[in-house]
mmCIF file of C-alpha atoms in Angstrom:
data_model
loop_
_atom_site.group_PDB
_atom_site.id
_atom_site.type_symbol
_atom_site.label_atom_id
_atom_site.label_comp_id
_atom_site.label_asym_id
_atom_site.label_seq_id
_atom_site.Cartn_x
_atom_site.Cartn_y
_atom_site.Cartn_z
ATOM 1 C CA UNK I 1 90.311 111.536 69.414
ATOM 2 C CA UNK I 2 88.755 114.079 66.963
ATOM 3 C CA UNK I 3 85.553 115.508 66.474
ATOM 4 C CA UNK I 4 84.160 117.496 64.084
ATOM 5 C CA UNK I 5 88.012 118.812 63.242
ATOM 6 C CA UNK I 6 88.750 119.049 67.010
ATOM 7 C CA UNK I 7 91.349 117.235 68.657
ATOM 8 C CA UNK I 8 90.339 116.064 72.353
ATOM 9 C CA UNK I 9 92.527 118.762 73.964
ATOM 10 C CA UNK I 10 91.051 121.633 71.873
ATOM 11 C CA UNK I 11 87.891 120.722 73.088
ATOM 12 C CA UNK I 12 89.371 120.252 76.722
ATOM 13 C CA UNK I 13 90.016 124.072 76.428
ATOM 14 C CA UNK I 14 87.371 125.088 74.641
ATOM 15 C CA UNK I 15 85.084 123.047 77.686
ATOM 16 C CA UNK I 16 86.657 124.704 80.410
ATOM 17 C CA UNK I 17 86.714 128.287 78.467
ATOM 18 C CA UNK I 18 82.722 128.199 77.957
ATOM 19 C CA UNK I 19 82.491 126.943 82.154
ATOM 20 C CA UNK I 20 84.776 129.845 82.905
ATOM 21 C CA UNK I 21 82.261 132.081 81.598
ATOM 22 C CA UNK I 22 79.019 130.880 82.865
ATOM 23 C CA UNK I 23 76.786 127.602 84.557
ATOM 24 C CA UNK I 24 75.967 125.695 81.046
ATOM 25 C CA UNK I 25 73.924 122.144 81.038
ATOM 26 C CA UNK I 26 74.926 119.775 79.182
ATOM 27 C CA UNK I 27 72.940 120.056 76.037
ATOM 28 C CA UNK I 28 74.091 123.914 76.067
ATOM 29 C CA UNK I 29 77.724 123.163 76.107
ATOM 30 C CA UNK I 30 76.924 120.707 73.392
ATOM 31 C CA UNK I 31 75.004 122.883 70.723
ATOM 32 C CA UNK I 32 77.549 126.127 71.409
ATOM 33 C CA UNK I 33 80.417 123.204 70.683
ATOM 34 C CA UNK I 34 78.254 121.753 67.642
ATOM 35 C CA UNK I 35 77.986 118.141 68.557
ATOM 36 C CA UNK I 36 75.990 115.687 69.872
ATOM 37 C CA UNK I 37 74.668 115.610 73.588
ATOM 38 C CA UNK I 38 75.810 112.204 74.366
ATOM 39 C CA UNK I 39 79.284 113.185 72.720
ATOM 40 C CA UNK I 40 79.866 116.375 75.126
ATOM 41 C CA UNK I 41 78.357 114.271 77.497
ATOM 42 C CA UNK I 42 81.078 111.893 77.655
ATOM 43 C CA UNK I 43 84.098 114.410 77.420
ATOM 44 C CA UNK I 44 81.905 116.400 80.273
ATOM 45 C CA UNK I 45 82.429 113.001 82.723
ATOM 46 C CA UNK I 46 86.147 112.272 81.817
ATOM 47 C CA UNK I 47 86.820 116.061 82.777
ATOM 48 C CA UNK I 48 84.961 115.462 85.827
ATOM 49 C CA UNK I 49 86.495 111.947 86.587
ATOM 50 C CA UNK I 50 89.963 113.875 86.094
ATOM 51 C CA UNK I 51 89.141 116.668 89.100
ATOM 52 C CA UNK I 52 88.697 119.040 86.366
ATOM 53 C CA UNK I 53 85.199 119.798 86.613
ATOM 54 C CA UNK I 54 81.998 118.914 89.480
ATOM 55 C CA UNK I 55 78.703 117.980 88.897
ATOM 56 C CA UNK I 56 75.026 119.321 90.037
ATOM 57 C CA UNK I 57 71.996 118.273 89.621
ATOM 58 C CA UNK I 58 69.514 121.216 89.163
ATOM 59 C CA UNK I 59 66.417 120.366 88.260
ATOM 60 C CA UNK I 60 66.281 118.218 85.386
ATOM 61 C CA UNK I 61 69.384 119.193 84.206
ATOM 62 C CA UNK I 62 72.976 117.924 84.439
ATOM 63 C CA UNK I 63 75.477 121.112 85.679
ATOM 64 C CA UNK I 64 79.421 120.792 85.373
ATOM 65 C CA UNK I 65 81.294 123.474 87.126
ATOM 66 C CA UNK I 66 84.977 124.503 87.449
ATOM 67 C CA UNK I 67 85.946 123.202 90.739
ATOM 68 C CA UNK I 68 87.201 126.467 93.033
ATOM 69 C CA UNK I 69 90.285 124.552 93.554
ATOM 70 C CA UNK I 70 91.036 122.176 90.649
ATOM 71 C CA UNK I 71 93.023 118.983 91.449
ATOM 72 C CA UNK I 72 95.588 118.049 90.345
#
């Protein structure tokens, strides 16, 4: 799948890059990617659903993190 130019992998990387760096909810990861919240959303729970990233609740705000020890 593509988005805006992006192939699914490219965005894979560019998801895990941005989590690398710092905690980001999910409408930040969306606006520094460019698309739509429910769009990053989605990719968001696949990674998670792979063992790729984990999920917190903070607030009122969805968190995904980079698992200490991804599976694999």
């Amino acid at each position: 799948m593509v988005e805006n130019g992006i192939t699914s992998d490219d965005l894979e990387k560019k998801i895990l890059e941005l989590l690398s760096k710092e905690l980001l909810s999910v409408s930040q990861i969306a606006k520094k990617l460019g698309m739509r919240r429910d769009v990053a959303a989605g990719y968001l729970e696949a990674l998670k659903n792979q063992g790729k990233l984990e999920f917190h609740r903070v607030g009122r705000s969805n968190i995904y993190t980079i698992p200490r020890r991804p599976k694999r």
